[in-house]
Tab-separated table of C-alpha atoms and ligand atoms in Angstrom:
chain	number	residue	atom	x	y	z
A	6	MET	CA	9.237	18.588	-11.070
A	7	LYS	CA	12.562	16.852	-10.598
A	8	VAL	CA	12.458	12.436	-11.120
A	9	GLU	CA	15.537	11.704	-9.317
A	10	ILE	CA	17.180	7.555	-9.537
A	11	ILE	CA	18.418	6.493	-5.992
A	12	GLU	CA	21.676	4.712	-5.982
A	13	PRO	CA	21.389	1.673	-5.213
A	14	HIS	CA	17.819	0.052	-6.245
A	15	GLY	CA	16.205	-1.989	-7.615
A	16	LEU	CA	17.712	-6.521	-8.629
A	17	CYS	CA	20.041	-8.014	-6.482
A	18	ALA	CA	21.755	-11.014	-6.918
A	19	GLY	CA	20.109	-13.257	-5.062
A	20	VAL	CA	16.756	-12.615	-7.510
A	21	ASN	CA	18.863	-11.639	-10.428
A	22	ALA	CA	20.396	-15.299	-10.773
A	23	ALA	CA	16.644	-17.375	-9.701
A	24	VAL	CA	14.686	-14.505	-12.277
A	25	ALA	CA	17.581	-15.926	-14.746
A	26	LYS	CA	17.279	-19.506	-13.783
A	27	ALA	CA	13.542	-19.822	-13.887
A	28	LEU	CA	12.957	-17.795	-17.442
A	29	SER	CA	14.942	-20.632	-18.563
A	30	LEU	CA	12.280	-22.982	-17.461
A	31	LYS	CA	8.693	-23.649	-19.225
A	32	ASN	CA	5.179	-25.232	-18.409
A	33	VAL	CA	7.084	-26.533	-14.857
A	34	TYR	CA	5.383	-25.670	-10.894
A	35	CYS	CA	6.618	-23.266	-8.941
A	36	LEU	CA	6.065	-23.232	-5.082
A	37	HIS	CA	4.955	-19.908	-4.342
A	38	GLU	CA	6.091	-16.918	-5.808
A	39	LEU	CA	9.078	-16.524	-7.033
A	40	VAL	CA	10.228	-13.777	-6.364
A	41	HIS	CA	7.256	-10.873	-4.844
A	42	ASN	CA	6.720	-9.462	-8.002
A	43	GLU	CA	2.958	-9.575	-10.258
A	44	ILE	CA	5.319	-8.448	-13.854
A	45	VAL	CA	7.863	-11.360	-13.039
A	46	VAL	CA	5.131	-14.256	-12.513
A	47	ASP	CA	2.547	-13.115	-14.946
A	48	GLU	CA	6.144	-13.242	-17.318
A	49	LEU	CA	6.578	-16.051	-15.699
A	50	LYS	CA	2.513	-17.910	-15.618
A	51	ALA	CA	2.727	-16.666	-20.420
A	52	LEU	CA	6.149	-19.226	-20.313
A	53	GLY	CA	2.971	-21.608	-18.686
A	54	TYR	CA	4.175	-21.487	-14.698
A	55	ARG	CA	1.516	-22.820	-12.606
A	56	PHE	CA	2.187	-21.260	-8.918
A	57	VAL	CA	1.063	-23.803	-5.494
A	58	ASP	CA	0.682	-22.642	-2.294
A	59	SER	CA	1.674	-26.591	-1.345
A	60	LEU	CA	3.617	-29.023	-2.946
A	61	GLU	CA	0.217	-31.718	-2.306
A	62	GLU	CA	-0.675	-29.917	-6.101
A	63	VAL	CA	2.022	-31.015	-7.568
A	64	PRO	CA	2.035	-34.590	-9.880
A	65	GLU	CA	4.332	-37.079	-8.576
A	66	GLY	CA	7.310	-36.651	-11.352
A	67	GLU	CA	6.509	-33.618	-12.403
A	68	ARG	CA	9.843	-30.937	-12.181
A	69	VAL	CA	9.449	-28.519	-9.184
A	70	VAL	CA	11.472	-24.984	-8.126
A	71	PHE	CA	11.988	-23.573	-4.863
A	72	SER	CA	11.508	-19.734	-4.672
A	73	ALA	CA	14.531	-17.102	-3.880
A	74	HIS	CA	13.146	-17.236	-0.542
A	75	GLY	CA	13.828	-20.855	0.550
A	76	VAL	CA	11.804	-23.843	1.814
A	77	SER	CA	12.040	-25.623	5.044
A	78	PRO	CA	13.345	-29.190	5.125
A	79	ASP	CA	9.612	-30.377	6.205
A	80	VAL	CA	8.762	-29.348	2.147
A	81	ARG	CA	12.664	-30.779	0.946
A	82	ARG	CA	11.479	-34.468	2.600
A	83	LEU	CA	8.083	-34.251	0.885
A	84	ALA	CA	9.842	-33.462	-2.689
A	85	GLU	CA	11.685	-36.362	-2.880
A	86	LYS	CA	9.361	-39.175	-1.495
A	87	ARG	CA	6.922	-37.876	-4.694
A	88	SER	CA	10.238	-37.787	-6.453
A	89	LEU	CA	9.646	-34.176	-7.477
A	90	LYS	CA	12.407	-32.552	-9.995
A	91	VAL	CA	14.293	-29.479	-7.834
A	92	VAL	CA	15.441	-26.759	-9.847
A	93	ASP	CA	16.643	-24.209	-6.588
A	94	THR	CA	16.864	-21.169	-6.718
A	95	THR	CA	17.217	-20.339	-2.863
A	96	CYS	CA	18.873	-16.980	-2.373
A	97	PRO	CA	22.095	-17.924	-1.898
A	98	PHE	CA	21.700	-15.884	1.778
A	99	VAL	CA	19.074	-16.630	2.588
A	100	ALA	CA	20.847	-20.039	2.088
A	101	LYS	CA	23.302	-18.951	4.293
A	102	VAL	CA	20.848	-18.155	7.037
A	103	HIS	CA	19.529	-21.935	6.866
A	104	ARG	CA	22.949	-23.572	7.353
A	105	ALA	CA	23.156	-20.528	9.912
A	106	ALA	CA	20.602	-20.793	12.300
A	107	LYS	CA	20.665	-24.847	11.724
A	108	ALA	CA	24.502	-25.382	13.290
A	109	PHE	CA	22.824	-22.657	16.170
A	110	ALA	CA	19.770	-25.546	16.871
A	111	GLY	CA	22.691	-28.331	16.640
A	112	LYS	CA	23.926	-27.054	19.389
A	113	GLY	CA	21.060	-26.549	21.651
A	114	LEU	CA	20.776	-23.134	21.903
A	115	ASP	CA	17.685	-21.301	21.077
A	116	VAL	CA	17.391	-19.622	18.112
A	117	VAL	CA	15.288	-16.315	17.305
A	118	VAL	CA	14.497	-15.083	14.078
A	119	ILE	CA	14.166	-11.553	13.892
A	120	GLY	CA	11.904	-10.995	11.595
A	121	ASP	CA	8.118	-10.922	9.463
A	122	GLY	CA	6.738	-14.002	10.698
A	123	ARG	CA	3.845	-14.677	8.180
A	124	HIS	CA	7.226	-13.916	5.582
A	125	VAL	CA	8.236	-17.479	3.358
A	126	GLU	CA	11.346	-16.662	4.204
A	127	VAL	CA	11.040	-17.444	7.585
A	128	LYS	CA	8.549	-19.450	8.109
A	129	GLY	CA	11.883	-21.338	5.922
A	130	ILE	CA	14.333	-20.379	8.076
A	131	VAL	CA	11.796	-21.256	11.187
A	132	GLY	CA	11.461	-24.496	9.574
A	133	GLU	CA	15.350	-25.491	9.572
A	134	VAL	CA	15.248	-25.736	13.261
A	135	GLY	CA	12.560	-27.064	14.035
A	136	LYS	CA	11.465	-24.944	16.221
A	137	ALA	CA	12.222	-20.837	16.717
A	138	SER	CA	10.671	-17.157	17.851
A	139	VAL	CA	10.105	-14.787	15.799
A	140	VAL	CA	10.681	-11.047	16.645
A	141	GLY	CA	8.885	-8.196	14.260
A	142	SER	CA	9.980	-5.539	16.825
A	143	ALA	CA	11.471	-4.328	19.546
A	144	GLU	CA	8.424	-4.590	21.738
A	145	GLU	CA	8.027	-7.572	20.388
A	146	ALA	CA	11.138	-8.400	21.551
A	147	GLU	CA	11.483	-6.867	25.235
A	148	LYS	CA	7.828	-9.776	25.592
A	149	LEU	CA	9.532	-12.505	23.967
A	150	HIS	CA	9.400	-15.277	27.058
A	151	LEU	CA	11.891	-18.097	27.258
A	152	PRO	CA	11.859	-19.847	30.556
A	153	GLY	CA	15.633	-20.457	32.409
A	154	LYS	CA	16.812	-19.189	29.402
A	155	THR	CA	20.386	-17.247	28.949
A	156	GLU	CA	22.138	-17.510	25.946
A	157	ILE	CA	20.249	-17.542	22.764
A	158	ALA	CA	20.982	-16.783	19.318
A	159	VAL	CA	19.513	-14.819	17.248
A	160	VAL	CA	19.472	-14.486	13.044
A	161	SER	CA	17.907	-11.837	10.490
A	162	GLN	CA	14.516	-12.847	7.788
A	163	THR	CA	17.884	-11.207	4.838
A	164	THR	CA	15.233	-7.854	3.702
A	165	PHE	CA	14.085	-6.960	7.043
A	166	ASP	CA	14.869	-3.390	8.045
A	167	ALA	CA	18.321	-2.414	9.334
A	168	GLY	CA	17.006	0.088	11.188
A	169	GLU	CA	14.678	-1.802	13.192
A	170	VAL	CA	16.685	-5.297	13.351
A	171	GLY	CA	19.457	-3.318	15.148
A	172	ARG	CA	16.768	-1.492	17.594
A	173	ILE	CA	15.253	-5.720	18.881
A	174	LEU	CA	19.910	-7.085	18.823
A	175	GLU	CA	19.374	-4.033	21.926
A	176	VAL	CA	16.439	-4.892	23.318
A	177	LEU	CA	17.751	-9.021	23.076
A	178	ARG	CA	21.408	-8.775	23.736
A	179	ARG	CA	19.870	-6.201	27.248
A	180	ARG	CA	18.572	-9.052	28.608
A	181	TYR	CA	19.633	-12.392	26.734
A	182	ARG	CA	23.911	-13.656	25.834
A	183	VAL	CA	22.899	-13.401	22.078
A	184	VAL	CA	26.249	-15.373	20.200
A	185	SER	CA	25.503	-14.686	16.959
A	186	THR	CA	25.443	-11.546	14.771
A	187	ALA	CA	21.762	-11.609	12.930
A	188	GLU	CA	22.385	-8.903	9.870
A	189	VAL	CA	20.040	-8.127	6.587
A	190	CYS	CA	21.705	-8.683	2.968
A	191	THR	CA	23.898	-6.464	1.646
A	192	ALA	CA	21.424	-6.099	-1.171
A	193	SER	CA	18.367	-4.822	1.328
A	194	LYS	CA	20.958	-2.392	3.758
A	195	ASP	CA	22.608	-0.917	0.850
A	196	ARG	CA	19.050	-0.267	-0.607
A	197	GLN	CA	18.057	0.897	2.537
A	198	GLU	CA	20.165	3.292	3.152
A	199	ALA	CA	20.289	4.882	-0.476
A	200	VAL	CA	16.861	5.765	0.459
A	201	ARG	CA	17.114	7.430	4.507
A	202	ARG	CA	19.484	9.882	2.373
A	203	PHE	CA	17.755	11.097	0.348
A	204	ASP	CA	15.923	14.406	1.091
A	205	GLY	CA	13.829	15.107	-1.569
A	206	ASP	CA	10.341	16.262	-0.569
A	207	ALA	CA	8.978	12.555	-2.066
A	208	LEU	CA	9.278	8.943	-2.680
A	209	LEU	CA	8.264	6.574	-5.037
A	210	VAL	CA	9.237	3.539	-4.444
A	211	LEU	CA	8.592	0.808	-7.327
A	212	GLY	CA	7.769	-2.689	-6.636
A	213	SER	CA	4.539	-4.797	-6.194
A	214	ALA	CA	2.459	-4.953	-2.936
A	215	ASN	CA	3.870	-7.779	-0.997
A	216	SER	CA	7.072	-7.412	-1.106
A	217	SER	CA	9.062	-7.417	1.754
A	218	ASN	CA	11.397	-5.094	1.130
A	219	THR	CA	9.415	-2.521	-0.909
A	220	ARG	CA	6.940	-2.445	1.720
A	221	ARG	CA	10.352	-2.064	3.853
A	222	LEU	CA	12.039	0.980	1.447
A	223	CYS	CA	8.664	2.418	2.317
A	224	GLU	CA	9.079	3.039	6.147
A	225	VAL	CA	12.204	3.973	6.344
A	226	ALA	CA	12.083	7.222	4.048
A	227	SER	CA	11.693	9.604	5.649
A	228	CYS	CA	9.726	12.096	3.632
A	229	ARG	CA	6.540	10.836	2.275
A	230	THR	CA	6.535	7.908	0.171
A	231	PHE	CA	4.673	6.479	-3.154
A	232	ARG	CA	5.094	2.635	-4.235
A	233	ALA	CA	3.289	1.476	-7.224
A	234	GLY	CA	3.968	-2.534	-8.972
A	235	THR	CA	2.303	-1.585	-12.509
A	236	MET	CA	2.503	1.059	-15.337
A	237	ASP	CA	-1.020	1.751	-14.758
A	238	GLU	CA	-0.602	1.908	-10.786
A	239	VAL	CA	2.363	4.598	-11.764
A	240	ARG	CA	-0.027	6.993	-13.759
A	241	SER	CA	-2.878	6.937	-11.376
A	242	LEU	CA	-0.234	8.759	-8.860
A	243	ASP	CA	-1.203	12.176	-7.854
A	244	LEU	CA	1.865	13.483	-7.091
A	245	ARG	CA	0.646	16.607	-6.865
A	246	GLY	CA	3.311	19.387	-5.015
A	247	VAL	CA	5.980	17.091	-5.703
A	248	GLU	CA	8.586	19.224	-6.393
A	249	ARG	CA	12.005	16.756	-6.386
A	250	LEU	CA	10.249	12.886	-6.647
A	251	GLY	CA	13.694	10.587	-5.536
A	252	VAL	CA	12.216	6.464	-7.477
A	253	THR	CA	13.960	3.600	-6.058
A	254	SER	CA	12.420	0.144	-6.212
A	255	GLY	CA	12.730	-3.402	-4.738
A	256	ALA	CA	15.305	-6.554	-4.815
A	257	SER	CA	12.033	-8.548	-7.055
A	258	THR	CA	11.504	-5.411	-8.955
A	259	PRO	CA	12.457	-5.866	-12.703
A	260	GLU	CA	15.234	-3.026	-14.063
A	261	ARG	CA	13.309	-2.278	-17.047
A	262	PHE	CA	9.786	-1.760	-15.336
A	263	PHE	CA	11.920	0.890	-12.651
A	264	ASP	CA	12.533	2.035	-16.679
A	265	GLU	CA	10.194	1.721	-18.769
A	266	ALA	CA	8.163	4.113	-14.924
A	267	VAL	CA	11.054	6.777	-15.134
A	268	LYS	CA	10.416	7.545	-18.875
A	269	PHE	CA	6.482	8.168	-18.547
A	270	LEU	CA	6.867	10.383	-15.009
A	271	ARG	CA	9.372	12.310	-16.763
A	272	ASN	CA	7.832	12.383	-20.059
A	273	VAL	CA	4.046	12.844	-19.479
A	274	PRO	CA	2.416	15.373	-20.079
A	275	ARG	CA	0.752	17.679	-17.123
A	276	HIS	CA	-1.741	19.092	-18.840
A	277	VAL	CA	-2.898	19.067	-21.992
A	278	ALA	CA	-5.055	20.774	-24.149
A	279	ILE	CA	-7.156	20.574	-26.392
A	280	ILE	CA	-8.540	22.689	-29.097
A	281	MET	CA	-11.417	20.700	-30.601
A	282	ASP	CA	-11.994	21.094	-33.910
A	283	GLY	CA	-13.899	20.002	-36.283
A	284	ASN	CA	-17.477	19.119	-35.278
A	285	GLY	CA	-19.374	21.362	-38.335
A	286	ARG	CA	-17.101	19.601	-40.973
A	287	TRP	CA	-17.657	16.225	-39.743
A	288	ALA	CA	-21.260	16.512	-39.581
A	289	THR	CA	-21.753	18.528	-43.344
A	290	GLU	CA	-19.498	15.682	-44.718
A	291	ARG	CA	-22.217	13.293	-43.763
A	292	GLY	CA	-25.139	14.700	-44.777
A	293	LYS	CA	-25.761	16.002	-40.966
A	294	LYS	CA	-26.934	19.511	-39.200
A	295	ARG	CA	-23.689	20.608	-37.770
A	296	GLY	CA	-25.565	20.334	-34.044
A	297	GLU	CA	-25.379	15.493	-34.873
A	298	GLY	CA	-21.398	16.914	-34.698
A	299	HIS	CA	-21.515	18.897	-32.260
A	300	ILE	CA	-23.096	15.957	-30.070
A	301	ALA	CA	-20.235	13.245	-31.950
A	302	GLY	CA	-17.840	15.737	-30.574
A	303	ALA	CA	-18.573	15.705	-26.746
A	304	LYS	CA	-18.632	12.067	-26.696
A	305	LYS	CA	-15.476	12.020	-27.867
A	306	LEU	CA	-14.998	14.385	-25.400
A	307	ASP	CA	-16.367	11.565	-22.775
A	308	GLU	CA	-13.234	9.070	-24.185
A	309	VAL	CA	-10.685	10.996	-24.278
A	310	LEU	CA	-10.886	12.289	-20.738
A	311	GLY	CA	-10.689	8.234	-19.921
A	312	TRP	CA	-7.975	8.149	-21.963
A	313	CYS	CA	-6.728	11.027	-20.192
A	314	ALA	CA	-7.300	8.881	-17.038
A	315	GLU	CA	-4.968	5.838	-17.963
A	316	ARG	CA	-2.433	7.725	-18.539
A	317	GLY	CA	-2.104	9.821	-15.732
A	318	ILE	CA	-2.761	13.299	-17.148
A	319	ARG	CA	-3.353	15.387	-14.497
A	320	TYR	CA	-5.807	18.441	-16.416
A	321	LEU	CA	-6.847	18.344	-19.098
A	322	THR	CA	-8.490	21.936	-20.817
A	323	VAL	CA	-11.118	22.112	-23.667
A	324	TYR	CA	-11.690	24.625	-26.094
A	325	ALA	CA	-15.537	24.472	-25.831
A	326	PHE	CA	-16.646	27.497	-26.911
A	327	SER	CA	-14.569	31.176	-27.720
A	328	THR	CA	-15.674	34.589	-27.463
A	329	GLU	CA	-16.255	34.928	-31.400
A	330	ASN	CA	-18.911	31.810	-31.670
A	331	TRP	CA	-21.165	34.145	-30.121
A	332	LYS	CA	-21.075	35.244	-33.750
A	333	ARG	CA	-22.429	31.331	-35.927
A	334	PRO	CA	-25.972	30.716	-35.632
A	335	ARG	CA	-28.224	31.004	-32.775
A	336	GLU	CA	-29.725	27.686	-33.436
A	337	GLU	CA	-26.314	26.826	-33.093
A	338	VAL	CA	-25.157	28.297	-30.691
A	339	ASP	CA	-28.587	27.613	-28.312
A	340	GLY	CA	-27.871	23.879	-29.388
A	341	LEU	CA	-24.307	24.054	-27.848
A	342	MET	CA	-24.959	25.968	-24.606
A	343	LYS	CA	-28.335	22.818	-24.179
A	344	LEU	CA	-25.127	20.648	-24.643
A	345	PHE	CA	-23.158	21.875	-21.843
A	346	ALA	CA	-25.586	21.756	-19.347
A	347	ARG	CA	-25.894	18.126	-20.567
A	348	MET	CA	-22.791	17.039	-20.319
A	349	LEU	CA	-22.440	18.325	-17.054
A	350	LYS	CA	-25.205	17.290	-15.825
A	351	SER	CA	-25.034	13.535	-17.066
A	352	LYS	CA	-21.482	13.419	-16.362
A	353	THR	CA	-21.754	14.700	-12.615
A	354	GLY	CA	-21.279	11.369	-10.720
A	355	ASP	CA	-18.528	9.754	-13.425
A	356	PHE	CA	-17.063	12.698	-11.700
A	357	VAL	CA	-17.389	12.212	-8.343
A	358	ARG	CA	-16.684	8.039	-8.937
A	359	ASN	CA	-13.361	9.382	-10.637
A	360	ARG	CA	-12.751	12.338	-8.538
A	361	VAL	CA	-12.783	14.449	-11.459
A	362	ARG	CA	-12.678	18.503	-10.165
A	363	PHE	CA	-14.301	20.943	-12.527
A	364	ARG	CA	-13.829	24.122	-13.073
A	365	MET	CA	-15.004	26.563	-16.292
A	366	ILE	CA	-12.756	29.901	-17.347
A	367	GLY	CA	-14.638	32.274	-19.841
A	368	ARG	CA	-16.960	35.050	-18.990
A	369	ARG	CA	-19.071	33.742	-16.875
A	370	GLY	CA	-21.159	36.569	-17.015
A	371	ASP	CA	-22.389	35.615	-20.692
A	372	LEU	CA	-23.904	32.653	-19.417
A	373	SER	CA	-27.770	31.791	-19.311
A	374	ARG	CA	-28.559	32.345	-15.026
A	375	SER	CA	-29.385	28.066	-15.721
A	376	LEU	CA	-25.975	26.620	-17.460
A	377	LEU	CA	-23.954	29.116	-14.898
A	378	LYS	CA	-26.345	27.641	-12.890
A	379	GLU	CA	-25.337	24.076	-13.226
A	380	VAL	CA	-21.244	25.023	-13.535
A	381	GLU	CA	-21.223	26.191	-10.627
A	382	ARG	CA	-23.511	23.358	-9.078
A	383	LEU	CA	-21.556	21.052	-10.799
A	384	GLU	CA	-17.076	23.105	-9.285
A	385	LYS	CA	-18.497	23.222	-5.685
A	386	LEU	CA	-18.838	19.314	-6.167
A	387	THR	CA	-16.162	18.309	-7.136
A	388	ALA	CA	-13.618	21.700	-5.125
A	389	SER	CA	-11.900	19.141	-3.050
A	390	PHE	CA	-10.344	16.255	-6.015
A	391	GLU	CA	-7.218	15.953	-7.832
A	392	ARG	CA	-8.031	15.525	-11.025
A	393	GLU	CA	-9.065	18.219	-13.269
A	394	PHE	CA	-11.346	18.753	-16.563
A	395	ILE	CA	-11.239	22.568	-17.576
A	396	ALA	CA	-13.516	23.064	-19.994
A	397	ALA	CA	-13.465	26.979	-21.590
A	398	ILE	CA	-16.582	28.319	-21.930
A	399	SER	CA	-16.967	32.057	-23.940
A	400	TYR	CA	-13.485	32.262	-23.710
A	401	GLY	CA	-11.106	34.293	-24.986
A	402	GLY	CA	-7.391	34.516	-24.830
A	403	ARG	CA	-7.868	38.949	-25.507
A	404	ALA	CA	-10.841	38.775	-23.261
A	405	GLU	CA	-8.553	36.786	-20.157
A	406	ILE	CA	-5.902	38.872	-20.600
A	407	ILE	CA	-7.823	41.587	-20.369
A	408	ASP	CA	-10.287	40.949	-17.439
A	409	ALA	CA	-6.939	40.568	-15.574
A	410	VAL	CA	-5.814	43.731	-16.466
A	411	ASN	CA	-8.947	45.947	-15.508
A	412	ARG	CA	-8.776	43.952	-12.193
A	413	VAL	CA	-4.829	44.117	-11.645
A	414	LYS	CA	-4.105	46.905	-8.913
A	415	GLY	CA	-0.439	48.475	-9.336
A	416	PRO	CA	1.940	47.348	-10.376
A	417	VAL	CA	2.147	43.991	-11.925
A	418	THR	CA	5.421	41.185	-12.456
A	419	GLU	CA	4.289	38.203	-14.883
A	420	GLU	CA	4.010	35.946	-12.045
A	421	THR	CA	2.153	37.751	-9.916
A	422	PHE	CA	-0.064	38.728	-12.186
A	423	ARG	CA	-0.862	35.515	-13.295
A	424	GLU	CA	-3.015	35.729	-9.566
A	425	TYR	CA	-5.057	38.308	-11.865
A	426	LEU	CA	-6.259	35.163	-14.937
A	427	TYR	CA	-9.673	32.602	-14.449
A	428	ALA	CA	-7.707	29.586	-13.078
A	429	PRO	CA	-4.252	31.475	-11.681
A	430	ASP	CA	-3.733	27.895	-9.477
A	431	VAL	CA	-3.392	25.491	-12.709
A	432	PRO	CA	0.202	25.049	-14.179
A	433	ASP	CA	0.262	25.882	-18.334
A	434	PRO	CA	0.066	23.665	-20.673
A	435	ASP	CA	2.186	21.265	-21.686
A	436	LEU	CA	0.393	20.285	-23.782
A	437	VAL	CA	-1.343	21.712	-26.945
A	438	ILE	CA	-3.419	19.944	-28.991
A	439	ARG	CA	-5.703	21.400	-32.376
A	440	THR	CA	-7.126	18.635	-34.036
A	441	SER	CA	-9.131	19.392	-38.263
A	442	GLY	CA	-6.447	20.655	-40.396
A	443	GLU	CA	-6.292	24.545	-38.512
A	444	LEU	CA	-2.719	25.671	-37.545
A	445	ARG	CA	-3.484	28.034	-35.825
A	446	VAL	CA	-3.848	29.099	-31.603
A	447	SER	CA	-7.432	30.668	-32.137
A	448	ASN	CA	-7.143	33.100	-29.039
A	449	PHE	CA	-7.039	29.745	-27.156
A	450	LEU	CA	-4.421	30.291	-23.572
A	451	LEU	CA	-2.864	32.731	-25.018
A	452	TRP	CA	-0.771	33.887	-21.754
A	453	GLU	CA	-0.544	30.144	-20.816
A	454	SER	CA	0.588	28.887	-23.894
A	455	ALA	CA	3.539	30.805	-23.509
A	456	TYR	CA	6.623	28.503	-23.608
A	457	SER	CA	3.531	24.308	-25.152
A	458	GLU	CA	4.169	22.271	-27.226
A	459	TYR	CA	1.796	21.892	-29.870
A	460	TYR	CA	0.917	19.308	-32.071
A	461	PHE	CA	-2.096	19.463	-34.812
A	462	THR	CA	-3.585	16.728	-36.929
A	463	ASP	CA	-6.078	16.620	-40.032
A	464	ALA	CA	-8.800	14.141	-37.707
A	465	LEU	CA	-11.244	16.204	-37.485
A	466	TRP	CA	-12.188	15.865	-33.795
A	467	PRO	CA	-16.263	13.437	-33.252
A	468	ASP	CA	-12.371	11.448	-36.055
A	469	PHE	CA	-9.882	11.985	-33.082
A	470	SER	CA	-8.593	8.295	-32.107
A	471	GLU	CA	-7.052	6.882	-29.167
A	472	ALA	CA	-4.045	6.000	-30.919
A	473	GLU	CA	-3.409	9.450	-32.507
A	474	PHE	CA	-3.165	10.376	-28.549
A	475	ASP	CA	-0.507	8.662	-28.529
A	476	ARG	CA	1.147	9.764	-31.501
A	477	ALA	CA	0.410	13.931	-29.969
A	478	LEU	CA	1.700	12.405	-26.418
A	479	GLU	CA	4.845	10.149	-28.258
A	480	SER	CA	5.821	13.385	-29.827
A	481	TYR	CA	6.032	15.588	-26.641
A	482	ALA	CA	7.777	13.309	-25.697
A	483	ARG	CA	11.071	12.633	-27.690
A	484	ARG	CA	10.778	17.366	-27.628
A	485	ASN	CA	13.349	18.712	-25.989
A	486	ARG	CA	11.511	22.060	-23.666
A	487	ARG	CA	14.405	24.128	-23.301
A	488	LYS	CA	12.141	27.284	-22.377
A	489	GLY	CA	14.726	29.559	-23.397
A	490	GLY	CA	17.799	28.393	-22.583
A	491	VAL	CA	19.684	25.569	-24.008
B	24	LIG	C1	-14.930	23.115	-33.213
B	24	LIG	O1	-15.240	22.733	-34.319
B	24	LIG	C2	-16.125	22.285	-31.796
B	24	LIG	C3	-17.124	23.375	-30.507
B	24	LIG	C4	-17.777	24.418	-31.014
B	24	LIG	C5	-18.345	23.043	-29.529
B	24	LIG	C6	-17.342	21.146	-29.431
B	24	LIG	C7	-17.749	21.722	-27.497
B	24	LIG	C8	-18.569	19.959	-27.172
B	24	LIG	C9	-17.753	18.977	-28.245
B	24	LIG	C10	-18.629	19.601	-26.549
B	24	LIG	C11	-17.868	20.487	-25.276
B	24	LIG	C12	-18.745	19.698	-23.756
B	24	LIG	C13	-18.699	20.241	-22.774
B	24	LIG	C14	-19.383	20.304	-21.284
B	24	LIG	C15	-17.312	21.625	-21.769
B	24	LIG	P1	-17.174	23.602	-35.134
B	24	LIG	O2	-17.906	23.385	-35.182
B	24	LIG	O3	-15.738	24.586	-35.382
B	24	LIG	O4	-15.939	22.784	-36.243
B	24	LIG	P2	-16.382	23.550	-37.685
B	24	LIG	O5	-14.088	24.041	-37.809
B	24	LIG	O6	-15.600	21.713	-38.713
B	24	LIG	O7	-17.497	24.068	-38.111
């Protein structure tokens, strides 16, 4: 997937100044969210900010910050009455709209505000005028009823969709003599235009769900859109099938979040494969039976599934039982087969809840009928889910290639040969991890791992920690995968 940064994006000058001013204060009140962004709001909360919806909640004489969206004169009067020390971070562009709306109303004109009537910015502008009509769409503009009026003044919410503002103005100009030009702010317009120009197959808008301008960027795009406000949301995006992803951000989204998200999107392996080695040694070191090592290994695998989900890893393949493992003592083999069946049964609820698709790669004919039934039941039940957990059971890389060769009809290319492998639609593993200090490939994913990165750790599989997993991912992220190129 190619990740393209859309320019311009992100913080506008008004928000930048508001945030810089707000960050220089501590333990103050703030009327509404300073800007509609959860990362900024959380940062201010850490500085002791208390966010309130009304000035009545602020004790007399205290310091209060007015948000970048602006406030109505009523609010200013109340602040004065309560002797509050005001720090005003209203965006200069919003303040300009306030002044214009007030001047029009002063001339006796009816003021129409284009925007979302529930947004605090629009409430502030309406409050400035005293009485104003709000229209949010061309349909609403058609229905606007101002008895006896032929002349109106129109202003706009600064972050509204510039295209929609144009369409609304067209309707209003047809119906009234409009004496003003309503415009969204340059920053919003430029960001929307850059999104409209993007011709990739999906767009990711970084910003909070309650941010009007962020939502607007999603609306103006002509391709599939995704929105994410936090790294957790970025990690859980389902970007399968996306070839060219454009990334932009709302006017209140911090650039450091943007950078982290882009870094993540460019570096997280889509497919991690693990050779879970060392269960037997782990058990022996503790004077336990080898079977107990495998039980501890299964528990670890359960944890790793959670780590992958949290980090947005789409595919996890684990080497659970190789074609060579049948040579192990009967008791151990039987114990492992029972463990697989038990785990698949007990994990069913989790797989369905977390939308994880299960599948098996390996020689199905080697499995007992009851285990194969369990495998196929779970595969069918989870077939439509997005994330994948792939268990290699009775698997060998050479066996997979031989099985493929025996099914091939006619000449093949590398691409068409892939169709004969066990899971042809699964992308090749980006990263293969092997635990227990062994530095071998051991017949695992021979065809698929041709260009995989390897990470070896001394930890025995039941001891494999989340910190070690992150070290593997960091090591992968730092590597320059040239795949034979320069
Ligand atoms: C290798 O350690 C591990 C295995 C052969 C089995 C691993 C299986 C699980 C963790 C359960 C997986 C469950 C499902 C449903 C896929 P080893 O025994 O070779 O360790 P050693 O090298 O120390 O002897």
